[in-house]
Amino acid sequence: RMSMEDYDYLFKIVLIGNAGVGKTCLVRRFTQGLFPPGQGATIGVDFMIKTVEIKGEKVKLQIWDTAGQERFRSITQSYYRSANALILTYDITCEDSFRCLPEWLREIEQYANNQVVTILVGNKIDLAEKREVLRQRAEDFAESQSMLYLETSAKESDNVEKLFLDLACELIREA
Ligand code: GDP
Ligand code: MG
């Protein structure tokens, strides 16, 4: 290692998607192993840090949660600027959160840098009996927009680790 830093890679990851889809829960599950995150989903920090090791390399992830700023156009350009990856989240039990995805994609196109890696995440798969968005439909949509796709449960800790590790691997590959 040439660097004096304590990591080999540093990536900024930003979560976006409608309010209530589980962005904060995904971040807390990954960084703190907790569900539910506890009182007051919005705490006084803008981001959380977690360092993971991939093939012997230390990858520092700076994860930004768009708490309370989910409404379109209220997330400023500065939020997207310098993001290496975006986690675009919807709730598989909420058709409306899926139908809003094109609006989020327009924001990404407008504000994010064009190398950004975007992964579409369908959260709350523990609520399978309430599913409103079929997996195939979401997969097809993700593919049509050149996004990765994964389904998660922040509650059951299903695929949450994989989400961030897959993303880190993809970012290293593109670095
Ligand atoms: P955000 O607005 O996108 O940050 O959403 P939150 O993380 O605050 O979660 C919104 C609500 O969904 C809360 O009541 C969470 O407990 C719930 N929730 C989040 N993730 C899951 C999940 O994977 N499964 C279930 N059943 N509920 C979840
Ligand atoms: Mg939140």
PDB file of C-alpha atoms and ligand atoms in Angstrom:
ATOM      1  CA  ARG A   1       0.000   0.000   0.000  1.00  0.00           C
ATOM      2  CA  MET A   2       1.301   3.416  -0.942  1.00  0.00           C
ATOM      3  CA  SER A   3      -1.287   5.307   1.016  1.00  0.00           C
ATOM      4  CA  MET A   4      -1.097   6.235   4.675  1.00  0.00           C
ATOM      5  CA  GLU A   5      -4.844   5.912   4.931  1.00  0.00           C
ATOM      6  CA  ASP A   6      -6.354   2.961   6.731  1.00  0.00           C
ATOM      7  CA  TYR A   7      -8.189   1.783   3.645  1.00  0.00           C
ATOM      8  CA  ASP A   8      -7.554   0.884   0.031  1.00  0.00           C
ATOM      9  CA  TYR A   9     -10.795   2.281  -1.339  1.00  0.00           C
ATOM     10  CA  LEU A  10     -13.263   4.882  -0.181  1.00  0.00           C
ATOM     11  CA  PHE A  11     -16.714   4.956  -1.742  1.00  0.00           C
ATOM     12  CA  LYS A  12     -19.676   7.202  -1.121  1.00  0.00           C
ATOM     13  CA  ILE A  13     -23.025   5.444  -1.276  1.00  0.00           C
ATOM     14  CA  VAL A  14     -26.308   7.368  -1.214  1.00  0.00           C
ATOM     15  CA  LEU A  15     -29.722   5.845  -0.487  1.00  0.00           C
ATOM     16  CA  ILE A  16     -32.709   7.284  -2.292  1.00  0.00           C
ATOM     17  CA  GLY A  17     -36.331   6.261  -2.728  1.00  0.00           C
ATOM     18  CA  ASN A  18     -39.719   7.147  -1.307  1.00  0.00           C
ATOM     19  CA  ALA A  19     -40.197   7.744   2.406  1.00  0.00           C
ATOM     20  CA  GLY A  20     -41.096   4.585   4.302  1.00  0.00           C
ATOM     21  CA  VAL A  21     -39.473   2.028   2.011  1.00  0.00           C
ATOM     22  CA  GLY A  22     -36.848   1.163   4.627  1.00  0.00           C
ATOM     23  CA  LYS A  23     -33.703   3.109   3.703  1.00  0.00           C
ATOM     24  CA  THR A  24     -32.810   3.996   7.278  1.00  0.00           C
ATOM     25  CA  CYS A  25     -33.490   0.439   8.427  1.00  0.00           C
ATOM     26  CA  LEU A  26     -31.196  -0.961   5.721  1.00  0.00           C
ATOM     27  CA  VAL A  27     -28.364   1.352   6.752  1.00  0.00           C
ATOM     28  CA  ARG A  28     -28.809   0.630  10.458  1.00  0.00           C
ATOM     29  CA  ARG A  29     -29.032  -3.073   9.866  1.00  0.00           C
ATOM     30  CA  PHE A  30     -25.815  -3.024   7.893  1.00  0.00           C
ATOM     31  CA  THR A  31     -23.803  -0.612  10.048  1.00  0.00           C
ATOM     32  CA  GLN A  32     -25.129  -1.497  13.497  1.00  0.00           C
ATOM     33  CA  GLY A  33     -26.863  -4.851  13.132  1.00  0.00           C
ATOM     34  CA  LEU A  34     -30.037  -3.355  14.544  1.00  0.00           C
ATOM     35  CA  PHE A  35     -33.734  -3.528  13.689  1.00  0.00           C
ATOM     36  CA  PRO A  36     -35.703  -1.469  14.360  1.00  0.00           C
ATOM     37  CA  PRO A  37     -33.218   1.400  14.469  1.00  0.00           C
ATOM     38  CA  GLY A  38     -34.774   2.837  17.619  1.00  0.00           C
ATOM     39  CA  GLN A  39     -36.247   6.152  18.559  1.00  0.00           C
ATOM     40  CA  GLY A  40     -36.017   8.874  15.964  1.00  0.00           C
ATOM     41  CA  ALA A  41     -34.947   7.469  12.644  1.00  0.00           C
ATOM     42  CA  THR A  42     -33.283  10.749  11.841  1.00  0.00           C
ATOM     43  CA  ILE A  43     -30.246  11.302  13.987  1.00  0.00           C
ATOM     44  CA  GLY A  44     -27.791  14.130  13.912  1.00  0.00           C
ATOM     45  CA  VAL A  45     -25.408  12.678  11.382  1.00  0.00           C
ATOM     46  CA  ASP A  46     -25.556  12.772   7.627  1.00  0.00           C
ATOM     47  CA  PHE A  47     -23.725   9.556   7.021  1.00  0.00           C
ATOM     48  CA  MET A  48     -22.428   6.365   8.587  1.00  0.00           C
ATOM     49  CA  ILE A  49     -19.147   4.656   7.928  1.00  0.00           C
ATOM     50  CA  LYS A  50     -18.451   0.968   7.659  1.00  0.00           C
ATOM     51  CA  THR A  51     -15.265  -0.636   6.466  1.00  0.00           C
ATOM     52  CA  VAL A  52     -15.488  -4.042   4.820  1.00  0.00           C
ATOM     53  CA  GLU A  53     -12.771  -6.317   3.525  1.00  0.00           C
ATOM     54  CA  ILE A  54     -12.988  -7.638  -0.016  1.00  0.00           C
ATOM     55  CA  LYS A  55     -10.298  -9.965  -1.327  1.00  0.00           C
ATOM     56  CA  GLY A  56      -7.851  -8.640   1.251  1.00  0.00           C
ATOM     57  CA  GLU A  57      -8.548  -5.001   0.487  1.00  0.00           C
ATOM     58  CA  LYS A  58     -10.047  -2.586   2.967  1.00  0.00           C
ATOM     59  CA  VAL A  59     -13.023  -0.807   1.502  1.00  0.00           C
ATOM     60  CA  LYS A  60     -14.391   2.115   3.445  1.00  0.00           C
ATOM     61  CA  LEU A  61     -18.043   2.818   2.732  1.00  0.00           C
ATOM     62  CA  GLN A  62     -19.470   6.231   3.518  1.00  0.00           C
ATOM     63  CA  ILE A  63     -23.219   5.694   3.503  1.00  0.00           C
ATOM     64  CA  TRP A  64     -25.571   8.645   3.200  1.00  0.00           C
ATOM     65  CA  ASP A  65     -29.213   8.307   4.183  1.00  0.00           C
ATOM     66  CA  THR A  66     -31.628  10.847   2.733  1.00  0.00           C
ATOM     67  CA  ALA A  67     -33.709  11.081   5.903  1.00  0.00           C
ATOM     68  CA  GLY A  68     -36.614  13.469   5.595  1.00  0.00           C
ATOM     69  CA  GLN A  69     -35.519  14.706   2.200  1.00  0.00           C
ATOM     70  CA  GLU A  70     -37.290  12.150   0.099  1.00  0.00           C
ATOM     71  CA  ARG A  71     -39.574  14.507  -1.708  1.00  0.00           C
ATOM     72  CA  PHE A  72     -38.564  15.063  -5.291  1.00  0.00           C
ATOM     73  CA  ARG A  73     -36.350  18.030  -5.972  1.00  0.00           C
ATOM     74  CA  SER A  74     -35.754  18.692  -2.294  1.00  0.00           C
ATOM     75  CA  ILE A  75     -32.669  16.521  -2.447  1.00  0.00           C
ATOM     76  CA  THR A  76     -30.131  18.907  -3.813  1.00  0.00           C
ATOM     77  CA  GLN A  77     -27.496  18.317  -6.367  1.00  0.00           C
ATOM     78  CA  SER A  78     -24.900  18.250  -3.599  1.00  0.00           C
ATOM     79  CA  TYR A  79     -26.440  15.055  -2.307  1.00  0.00           C
ATOM     80  CA  TYR A  80     -25.811  13.206  -5.545  1.00  0.00           C
ATOM     81  CA  ARG A  81     -22.565  14.921  -6.431  1.00  0.00           C
ATOM     82  CA  SER A  82     -19.583  12.664  -5.728  1.00  0.00           C
ATOM     83  CA  ALA A  83     -21.778   9.646  -5.014  1.00  0.00           C
ATOM     84  CA  ASN A  84     -20.038   6.551  -6.356  1.00  0.00           C
ATOM     85  CA  ALA A  85     -23.142   4.451  -5.946  1.00  0.00           C
ATOM     86  CA  LEU A  86     -26.857   4.904  -5.443  1.00  0.00           C
ATOM     87  CA  ILE A  87     -29.138   2.476  -3.692  1.00  0.00           C
ATOM     88  CA  LEU A  88     -32.562   3.175  -5.177  1.00  0.00           C
ATOM     89  CA  THR A  89     -34.998   1.532  -2.813  1.00  0.00           C
ATOM     90  CA  TYR A  90     -38.665   0.680  -3.101  1.00  0.00           C
ATOM     91  CA  ASP A  91     -40.984  -1.424  -0.956  1.00  0.00           C
ATOM     92  CA  ILE A  92     -42.204  -4.662  -2.567  1.00  0.00           C
ATOM     93  CA  THR A  93     -45.492  -4.290  -0.650  1.00  0.00           C
ATOM     94  CA  CYS A  94     -46.090  -0.795  -2.003  1.00  0.00           C
ATOM     95  CA  GLU A  95     -46.897  -0.440  -5.685  1.00  0.00           C
ATOM     96  CA  ASP A  96     -46.716   3.332  -5.367  1.00  0.00           C
ATOM     97  CA  SER A  97     -43.079   3.217  -4.272  1.00  0.00           C
ATOM     98  CA  PHE A  98     -42.317   1.206  -7.425  1.00  0.00           C
ATOM     99  CA  ARG A  99     -44.301   3.518  -9.691  1.00  0.00           C
ATOM    100  CA  CYS A 100     -42.250   6.480  -8.467  1.00  0.00           C
ATOM    101  CA  LEU A 101     -39.000   4.922  -9.695  1.00  0.00           C
ATOM    102  CA  PRO A 102     -38.978   6.729 -13.074  1.00  0.00           C
ATOM    103  CA  GLU A 103     -39.093  10.037 -11.211  1.00  0.00           C
ATOM    104  CA  TRP A 104     -36.095   8.996  -9.156  1.00  0.00           C
ATOM    105  CA  LEU A 105     -34.309   7.949 -12.333  1.00  0.00           C
ATOM    106  CA  ARG A 106     -34.895  11.391 -13.791  1.00  0.00           C
ATOM    107  CA  GLU A 107     -33.301  12.906 -10.698  1.00  0.00           C
ATOM    108  CA  ILE A 108     -30.335  10.564 -11.014  1.00  0.00           C
ATOM    109  CA  GLU A 109     -29.926  11.502 -14.638  1.00  0.00           C
ATOM    110  CA  GLN A 110     -30.091  15.154 -13.771  1.00  0.00           C
ATOM    111  CA  TYR A 111     -27.851  15.265 -10.717  1.00  0.00           C
ATOM    112  CA  ALA A 112     -25.615  12.216 -10.417  1.00  0.00           C
ATOM    113  CA  ASN A 113     -22.357  11.814 -12.274  1.00  0.00           C
ATOM    114  CA  ASN A 114     -22.685   9.504 -15.243  1.00  0.00           C
ATOM    115  CA  GLN A 115     -20.322   6.854 -13.878  1.00  0.00           C
ATOM    116  CA  VAL A 116     -22.534   6.261 -10.860  1.00  0.00           C
ATOM    117  CA  VAL A 117     -23.410   2.630 -10.134  1.00  0.00           C
ATOM    118  CA  THR A 118     -27.086   2.220  -9.314  1.00  0.00           C
ATOM    119  CA  ILE A 119     -28.654  -0.779  -7.661  1.00  0.00           C
ATOM    120  CA  LEU A 120     -32.412  -1.163  -7.402  1.00  0.00           C
ATOM    121  CA  VAL A 121     -33.488  -2.697  -4.129  1.00  0.00           C
ATOM    122  CA  GLY A 122     -36.892  -4.184  -3.363  1.00  0.00           C
ATOM    123  CA  ASN A 123     -37.091  -4.167   0.437  1.00  0.00           C
ATOM    124  CA  LYS A 124     -39.440  -5.869   2.963  1.00  0.00           C
ATOM    125  CA  ILE A 125     -39.417  -9.352   1.427  1.00  0.00           C
ATOM    126  CA  ASP A 126     -40.311 -10.719   4.862  1.00  0.00           C
ATOM    127  CA  LEU A 127     -43.815  -9.402   4.053  1.00  0.00           C
ATOM    128  CA  ALA A 128     -44.189 -11.781   1.105  1.00  0.00           C
ATOM    129  CA  GLU A 129     -47.936 -12.222   1.644  1.00  0.00           C
ATOM    130  CA  LYS A 130     -48.407  -8.483   1.062  1.00  0.00           C
ATOM    131  CA  ARG A 131     -46.265  -8.291  -2.053  1.00  0.00           C
ATOM    132  CA  GLU A 132     -47.598  -5.907  -4.705  1.00  0.00           C
ATOM    133  CA  VAL A 133     -44.626  -5.848  -7.091  1.00  0.00           C
ATOM    134  CA  LEU A 134     -43.645  -9.108  -8.742  1.00  0.00           C
ATOM    135  CA  ARG A 135     -39.971  -9.884  -8.700  1.00  0.00           C
ATOM    136  CA  GLN A 136     -39.818 -10.488 -12.445  1.00  0.00           C
ATOM    137  CA  ARG A 137     -41.360  -7.127 -13.158  1.00  0.00           C
ATOM    138  CA  ALA A 138     -38.784  -5.354 -10.995  1.00  0.00           C
ATOM    139  CA  GLU A 139     -35.944  -7.378 -12.481  1.00  0.00           C
ATOM    140  CA  ASP A 140     -37.063  -6.494 -16.000  1.00  0.00           C
ATOM    141  CA  PHE A 141     -37.323  -2.839 -15.086  1.00  0.00           C
ATOM    142  CA  ALA A 142     -33.859  -2.828 -13.491  1.00  0.00           C
ATOM    143  CA  GLU A 143     -32.358  -4.523 -16.512  1.00  0.00           C
ATOM    144  CA  SER A 144     -33.978  -2.055 -18.881  1.00  0.00           C
ATOM    145  CA  GLN A 145     -32.324   0.758 -16.942  1.00  0.00           C
ATOM    146  CA  SER A 146     -28.919  -0.955 -16.575  1.00  0.00           C
ATOM    147  CA  MET A 147     -29.319  -1.287 -12.839  1.00  0.00           C
ATOM    148  CA  LEU A 148     -28.356  -4.173 -10.616  1.00  0.00           C
ATOM    149  CA  TYR A 149     -31.277  -5.675  -8.687  1.00  0.00           C
ATOM    150  CA  LEU A 150     -31.610  -7.243  -5.276  1.00  0.00           C
ATOM    151  CA  GLU A 151     -34.451  -7.967  -2.854  1.00  0.00           C
ATOM    152  CA  THR A 152     -33.845  -7.474   0.849  1.00  0.00           C
ATOM    153  CA  SER A 153     -35.354  -7.525   4.284  1.00  0.00           C
ATOM    154  CA  ALA A 154     -33.841  -5.070   6.722  1.00  0.00           C
ATOM    155  CA  LYS A 155     -36.031  -6.708   9.336  1.00  0.00           C
ATOM    156  CA  GLU A 156     -34.812 -10.263   8.806  1.00  0.00           C
ATOM    157  CA  SER A 157     -31.329  -9.188   7.733  1.00  0.00           C
ATOM    158  CA  ASP A 158     -31.924 -10.908   4.432  1.00  0.00           C
ATOM    159  CA  ASN A 159     -29.474  -9.885   1.666  1.00  0.00           C
ATOM    160  CA  VAL A 160     -28.470  -6.690   3.482  1.00  0.00           C
ATOM    161  CA  GLU A 161     -24.804  -7.612   3.827  1.00  0.00           C
ATOM    162  CA  LYS A 162     -24.876  -8.882   0.248  1.00  0.00           C
ATOM    163  CA  LEU A 163     -26.295  -5.592  -0.971  1.00  0.00           C
ATOM    164  CA  PHE A 164     -23.378  -3.548   0.321  1.00  0.00           C
ATOM    165  CA  LEU A 165     -20.729  -6.151  -0.500  1.00  0.00           C
ATOM    166  CA  ASP A 166     -22.000  -6.620  -4.074  1.00  0.00           C
ATOM    167  CA  LEU A 167     -21.979  -2.883  -4.490  1.00  0.00           C
ATOM    168  CA  ALA A 168     -18.443  -2.576  -3.111  1.00  0.00           C
ATOM    169  CA  CYS A 169     -17.262  -5.334  -5.478  1.00  0.00           C
ATOM    170  CA  GLU A 170     -18.853  -3.578  -8.436  1.00  0.00           C
ATOM    171  CA  LEU A 171     -17.283  -0.258  -7.417  1.00  0.00           C
ATOM    172  CA  ILE A 172     -13.840  -1.836  -7.145  1.00  0.00           C
ATOM    173  CA  ARG A 173     -14.319  -3.399 -10.568  1.00  0.00           C
ATOM    174  CA  GLU A 174     -15.167   0.001 -12.054  1.00  0.00           C
ATOM    175  CA  ALA A 175     -12.560   1.968 -10.074  1.00  0.00           C
TER     176      ALA A 175
HETATM  177  P1  GDP B   1     -37.239   5.251   5.191  1.00  0.00           P
HETATM  178  O1  GDP B   1     -38.233   6.358   5.307  1.00  0.00           O
HETATM  179  O2  GDP B   1     -37.052   4.825   3.783  1.00  0.00           O
HETATM  180  O3  GDP B   1     -35.929   5.568   5.860  1.00  0.00           O
HETATM  181  O4  GDP B   1     -37.876   3.992   5.930  1.00  0.00           O
HETATM  182  P2  GDP B   1     -37.560   3.434   7.408  1.00  0.00           P
HETATM  183  O5  GDP B   1     -36.252   2.753   7.449  1.00  0.00           O
HETATM  184  O6  GDP B   1     -37.775   4.543   8.400  1.00  0.00           O
HETATM  185  O7  GDP B   1     -38.703   2.322   7.551  1.00  0.00           O
HETATM  186  C1  GDP B   1     -40.067   2.673   7.374  1.00  0.00           C
HETATM  187  C2  GDP B   1     -40.946   1.623   8.044  1.00  0.00           C
HETATM  188  O8  GDP B   1     -40.782   0.372   7.413  1.00  0.00           O
HETATM  189  C3  GDP B   1     -40.609   1.401   9.514  1.00  0.00           C
HETATM  190  O9  GDP B   1     -41.801   1.175  10.211  1.00  0.00           O
HETATM  191  C4  GDP B   1     -39.768   0.131   9.504  1.00  0.00           C
HETATM  192  O10 GDP B   1     -39.879  -0.586  10.697  1.00  0.00           O
HETATM  193  C5  GDP B   1     -40.360  -0.624   8.325  1.00  0.00           C
HETATM  194  N1  GDP B   1     -39.397  -1.495   7.652  1.00  0.00           N
HETATM  195  C6  GDP B   1     -38.201  -1.147   7.147  1.00  0.00           C
HETATM  196  N2  GDP B   1     -37.585  -2.196   6.583  1.00  0.00           N
HETATM  197  C7  GDP B   1     -38.409  -3.254   6.742  1.00  0.00           C
HETATM  198  C8  GDP B   1     -38.342  -4.638   6.365  1.00  0.00           C
HETATM  199  O11 GDP B   1     -37.381  -5.138   5.767  1.00  0.00           O
HETATM  200  N3  GDP B   1     -39.430  -5.408   6.711  1.00  0.00           N
HETATM  201  C9  GDP B   1     -40.502  -4.909   7.358  1.00  0.00           C
HETATM  202  N4  GDP B   1     -41.494  -5.748   7.649  1.00  0.00           N
HETATM  203  N5  GDP B   1     -40.594  -3.620   7.728  1.00  0.00           N
HETATM  204  C10 GDP B   1     -39.566  -2.800   7.420  1.00  0.00           C
HETATM  205 MG    MG B   2     -35.242   7.314   6.729  1.00  0.00          MG
END
